[in-house]
Coordinates of C-alpha atoms and ligand atoms in Angstrom, one line a residue:
M23 CA 167.2 99.1 128.4
N24 CA 165.6 96.8 130.9
K25 CA 163.0 98.8 132.9
L26 CA 162.6 96.1 135.5
G27 CA 164.0 96.7 139.0
P28 CA 166.2 94.0 140.6
A29 CA 163.3 92.4 142.5
R30 CA 161.1 92.2 139.4
K31 CA 164.0 90.9 137.4
A32 CA 164.6 88.2 140.0
A33 CA 161.0 87.3 140.0
T34 CA 160.9 87.1 136.2
F35 CA 163.9 84.9 136.2
A36 CA 162.4 82.6 138.7
A37 CA 159.2 82.4 136.8
A38 CA 161.1 81.6 133.6
A39 CA 163.1 78.9 135.4
T40 CA 159.9 77.4 136.8
L41 CA 158.3 77.4 133.4
A42 CA 161.3 75.7 131.9
I43 CA 161.3 73.1 134.5
A44 CA 157.6 72.6 134.1
G45 CA 158.1 72.3 130.4
V46 CA 160.7 69.6 130.8
A47 CA 158.5 67.8 133.4
G48 CA 155.5 68.2 131.1
C49 CA 157.4 66.5 128.3
A50 CA 158.5 63.7 130.5
K51 CA 154.9 63.2 131.7
E52 CA 153.6 63.1 128.2
D53 CA 156.1 60.4 127.3
T54 CA 155.4 58.2 130.2
G55 CA 151.9 59.2 131.3
G56 CA 151.4 58.9 135.0
T57 CA 150.9 56.3 137.7
T58 CA 148.4 56.7 140.6
E59 CA 149.1 55.8 144.2
G60 CA 147.4 52.5 143.7
G61 CA 149.7 51.7 140.7
V62 CA 147.3 52.3 137.9
A63 CA 149.0 53.7 134.8
L64 CA 147.3 56.7 133.2
V65 CA 147.9 58.2 129.7
K66 CA 148.1 61.6 131.2
A67 CA 149.4 62.2 134.7
G68 CA 147.0 63.7 137.2
A69 CA 143.7 62.8 135.4
L70 CA 141.6 59.9 134.4
T71 CA 141.0 60.6 130.7
T72 CA 137.7 59.4 129.3
C73 CA 136.8 59.2 125.6
T74 CA 133.2 59.7 124.7
H75 CA 131.1 60.7 121.7
L76 CA 128.8 63.7 122.4
P77 CA 126.0 64.2 122.6
Y78 CA 124.4 61.1 124.1
A79 CA 122.0 62.2 126.8
P80 CA 121.3 61.0 129.4
F81 CA 124.7 59.2 129.4
Q82 CA 126.8 62.2 128.3
S83 CA 126.0 65.6 127.1
K84 CA 126.9 69.2 127.8
D85 CA 124.9 71.1 130.4
D86 CA 124.0 74.8 130.1
T87 CA 127.5 75.8 131.2
G88 CA 129.2 73.5 128.7
K89 CA 130.2 71.0 131.3
V90 CA 129.9 67.3 130.2
V91 CA 127.5 65.5 132.5
G92 CA 125.4 62.4 132.6
F93 CA 125.0 58.9 133.9
D94 CA 128.3 57.6 132.5
V95 CA 130.1 60.7 133.7
A96 CA 128.8 60.2 137.2
L97 CA 129.9 56.6 137.3
I98 CA 133.4 57.3 135.9
D99 CA 133.7 60.1 138.5
L100 CA 133.6 57.4 141.1
V101 CA 136.4 55.6 139.4
A102 CA 138.4 58.8 139.2
A103 CA 137.8 59.4 142.9
K104 CA 139.2 56.0 143.7
L105 CA 142.3 57.0 141.8
S106 CA 142.4 60.4 143.6
V107 CA 142.4 62.3 140.3
P108 CA 139.7 64.3 138.4
Q109 CA 138.0 62.9 135.3
E110 CA 138.9 64.7 132.0
I111 CA 136.6 64.0 129.1
V112 CA 137.6 63.9 125.4
D113 CA 134.8 64.1 122.8
T114 CA 135.7 62.0 119.8
P115 CA 133.9 60.1 117.0
F116 CA 132.3 56.8 118.1
E117 CA 134.2 54.8 115.4
G118 CA 137.6 55.4 117.1
I119 CA 136.1 54.5 120.5
K120 CA 134.5 51.2 119.5
S121 CA 137.4 50.1 117.3
G122 CA 139.8 50.4 120.2
A123 CA 141.9 52.9 118.2
D124 CA 141.6 55.8 120.7
L125 CA 142.5 53.6 123.7
N126 CA 145.4 52.0 121.8
S127 CA 146.8 55.3 120.7
G128 CA 146.7 56.6 124.3
K129 CA 144.1 59.3 123.6
C130 CA 142.3 58.1 126.8
D131 CA 142.3 55.6 129.6
V132 CA 138.7 54.6 129.5
A133 CA 135.8 54.7 127.0
A134 CA 132.4 55.6 128.4
A135 CA 129.9 56.2 125.7
G136 CA 126.7 54.3 126.4
M137 CA 128.5 51.6 124.5
T138 CA 127.0 48.2 124.0
I139 CA 129.1 45.2 124.8
T140 CA 129.3 43.1 121.6
D141 CA 131.4 40.1 120.7
E142 CA 133.0 42.0 117.9
R143 CA 134.0 44.9 120.2
K144 CA 135.3 42.4 122.8
K145 CA 138.0 41.4 120.4
V146 CA 139.5 44.9 120.4
L147 CA 138.4 46.3 123.9
D148 CA 138.3 45.0 127.4
F149 CA 134.9 45.7 128.9
S150 CA 133.9 46.3 132.4
E151 CA 131.0 44.4 134.0
P152 CA 127.7 45.5 132.4
Y153 CA 126.4 48.7 134.0
F154 CA 123.2 49.3 132.1
D155 CA 120.6 47.4 130.1
A156 CA 119.2 48.8 126.9
T157 CA 117.2 48.0 123.8
Q158 CA 116.6 49.7 120.5
A159 CA 113.6 51.8 119.8
L160 CA 111.9 53.4 116.7
A161 CA 110.9 57.0 117.2
V162 CA 108.5 59.0 115.0
L163 CA 107.0 62.4 115.1
T164 CA 103.9 62.5 117.2
G165 CA 100.9 61.7 115.1
K166 CA 102.6 59.4 112.6
E167 CA 101.1 56.0 112.5
V168 CA 104.1 53.8 112.0
K169 CA 104.2 50.7 114.2
T170 CA 106.5 48.3 112.3
L171 CA 109.5 48.4 110.0
D172 CA 107.3 47.0 107.2
E173 CA 105.3 50.2 107.2
L174 CA 108.4 52.1 106.4
A175 CA 108.5 50.7 102.9
G176 CA 109.6 53.3 100.4
K177 CA 110.5 55.7 103.3
R178 CA 113.7 57.0 104.9
L179 CA 114.8 55.6 108.2
G180 CA 117.5 57.3 110.2
V181 CA 120.2 55.6 112.3
Q182 CA 123.4 56.7 114.0
G183 CA 126.6 55.7 112.3
G184 CA 128.7 53.0 113.8
T185 CA 126.1 52.0 116.4
T186 CA 124.3 48.7 117.3
G187 CA 121.1 50.4 116.1
E188 CA 122.5 50.9 112.7
E189 CA 123.7 47.3 112.6
Y190 CA 120.4 46.0 113.8
I191 CA 118.4 47.9 111.1
N192 CA 120.8 46.9 108.3
A193 CA 120.5 43.3 109.3
Q194 CA 116.7 43.5 109.4
V195 CA 116.5 45.2 106.1
K196 CA 118.6 42.5 104.5
E197 CA 117.0 39.6 106.2
K198 CA 113.5 40.7 105.4
S199 CA 114.3 42.3 102.1
L200 CA 112.7 45.5 103.3
N201 CA 112.4 48.4 100.8
I202 CA 113.7 51.0 103.3
E203 CA 116.2 53.7 102.6
V204 CA 118.5 53.7 105.7
V205 CA 120.2 57.0 106.3
S206 CA 123.1 57.1 108.6
Y207 CA 123.9 60.2 110.7
K208 CA 127.2 61.0 112.3
D209 CA 125.9 61.6 115.8
L210 CA 122.7 61.6 117.9
A211 CA 122.1 65.4 117.5
A212 CA 122.1 65.1 113.7
L213 CA 119.7 62.1 113.8
Q214 CA 117.3 63.8 116.1
Q215 CA 117.4 67.0 114.1
A216 CA 116.6 65.0 110.9
L217 CA 113.6 63.4 112.6
A218 CA 112.4 66.7 114.1
T219 CA 112.6 68.4 110.7
N220 CA 110.8 65.6 108.9
Q221 CA 113.8 64.6 106.7
I222 CA 113.3 61.0 107.7
E223 CA 110.1 59.1 108.5
A224 CA 111.5 57.4 111.6
A225 CA 114.7 57.0 113.6
V226 CA 116.2 54.2 115.5
N227 CA 118.4 54.5 118.6
D228 CA 118.7 53.2 122.1
L229 CA 115.5 53.5 124.1
P230 CA 116.8 55.5 127.0
V231 CA 118.1 58.2 124.6
W232 CA 114.6 58.6 123.1
N233 CA 113.0 58.7 126.6
E234 CA 115.4 61.5 127.4
Y235 CA 114.6 63.4 124.2
I236 CA 110.9 63.1 124.9
K237 CA 111.5 64.5 128.4
A238 CA 113.4 67.4 127.0
N239 CA 111.0 68.0 124.1
P240 CA 107.5 67.1 125.3
G241 CA 105.0 66.2 122.6
K242 CA 107.5 66.2 119.7
V243 CA 108.2 62.5 119.2
V244 CA 106.9 59.2 120.4
V245 CA 108.4 55.8 120.6
A246 CA 106.4 53.8 118.0
T247 CA 107.9 50.4 118.9
G248 CA 110.8 48.7 120.5
F249 CA 113.2 46.0 119.4
D250 CA 114.2 43.7 122.2
T251 CA 117.9 43.6 121.3
G252 CA 118.9 42.8 124.9
E253 CA 121.9 45.0 125.0
Q254 CA 124.2 45.8 127.9
Y255 CA 126.5 48.8 128.2
G256 CA 130.1 48.4 129.4
F257 CA 133.0 50.8 130.0
A258 CA 136.1 49.8 128.1
V259 CA 139.8 50.0 128.6
K260 CA 142.7 49.1 126.3
K261 CA 143.1 45.4 125.9
G262 CA 145.3 44.1 128.7
N263 CA 144.8 47.1 131.1
A264 CA 143.9 44.7 133.9
E265 CA 144.7 47.3 136.7
L266 CA 142.3 49.9 135.5
L267 CA 139.7 47.3 134.6
K268 CA 139.8 46.0 138.1
T269 CA 139.4 49.6 139.5
L270 CA 136.4 50.1 137.3
N271 CA 134.7 46.9 138.3
D272 CA 135.5 47.5 142.0
A273 CA 134.0 51.0 141.8
L274 CA 130.9 49.7 140.0
A275 CA 130.4 46.9 142.5
A276 CA 130.8 49.3 145.4
A277 CA 128.4 51.8 143.9
R278 CA 125.8 49.0 143.4
S279 CA 126.1 47.7 146.9
D280 CA 126.1 51.1 148.8
G281 CA 123.2 52.6 146.9
T282 CA 125.3 55.2 144.9
Y283 CA 124.4 53.4 141.6
D284 CA 120.7 53.7 142.4
K285 CA 121.1 57.4 143.3
I286 CA 122.9 58.1 140.0
Y287 CA 120.3 56.1 138.1
A288 CA 117.5 58.1 139.7
T289 CA 119.2 61.4 138.8
W290 CA 119.9 60.6 135.2
I291 CA 117.5 57.9 134.1
G292 CA 114.6 58.1 136.4
E293 CA 112.5 55.3 138.0
K294 CA 114.3 52.0 138.0
P295 CA 112.5 49.2 136.1
A296 CA 111.3 46.4 138.4
S297 CA 113.8 43.6 138.2
Ligands
LIG279 N1 124.7 51.7 122.4 C1 124.9 52.0 121.0 C2 126.2 51.3 120.6 O1 127.0 50.9 121.4 C3 125.1 53.5 120.7 C4 126.2 54.2 121.5 C5 126.4 55.6 121.0 N2 127.1 56.3 122.0 C6 127.5 57.6 121.9 N3 128.1 58.2 122.9 N4 127.5 58.2 120.8 O2 126.5 51.1 119.5

């Protein structure tokens, strides 16, 4: 026996019909993605989908409410605004981001991960104009006297898997035949945890990331030395996605000229270095 009155029945039917239509439309959307007013194709209609690898503060990390925030997030929000859609962030391992696999498979439209522009990566990704300068830095627990890589002989040095920091250290170890045990961690949190709990003597990562860690954990670690690797970060799109790349570069250029970039920089990074 159906206990619903005619009105409820009609409403239920209507709801079911709407759901069915939504289901069909949802499928169609998933097959074809979406296109914004300006003609930019998106992997998922109604959103600019960003791939990143968390955590990487101050560029991307979760705030107290679980929302992903940071310098990169704020800049990509400008791009999303240009496309009149919200940004949706997907957290995924760095390997798939830098190899182009995630963009190629349609997991996301754009990669924003504090990612350094390298010649190798340029072969598999199309990068935006550089949006941030970075170098590598060696961090140690406060009170440790390490100043150079040579002093780490016989010790363990932590790096983050798949990053330019890992590449740099491996190249140094090889070139200078250093007797260092390089330990690779799957993300920044694991690397910082290993350093904080003394499982490694020192850790290498991008300087702004250590500066942020020191801000958040005063007195715990210090930057012992820097390596002037002269890196620049870029956002990336799938090879050949010229429309989205142009939107990215236009948004960056506009942000730089109207002061928005500087505001975002001040919020997430701090004082701008004199240039
Ligand atoms: N800048 C370094 C690189 O490109 C590290 C980036 C790591 N980023 C991240 N979101 N986990 O290799």
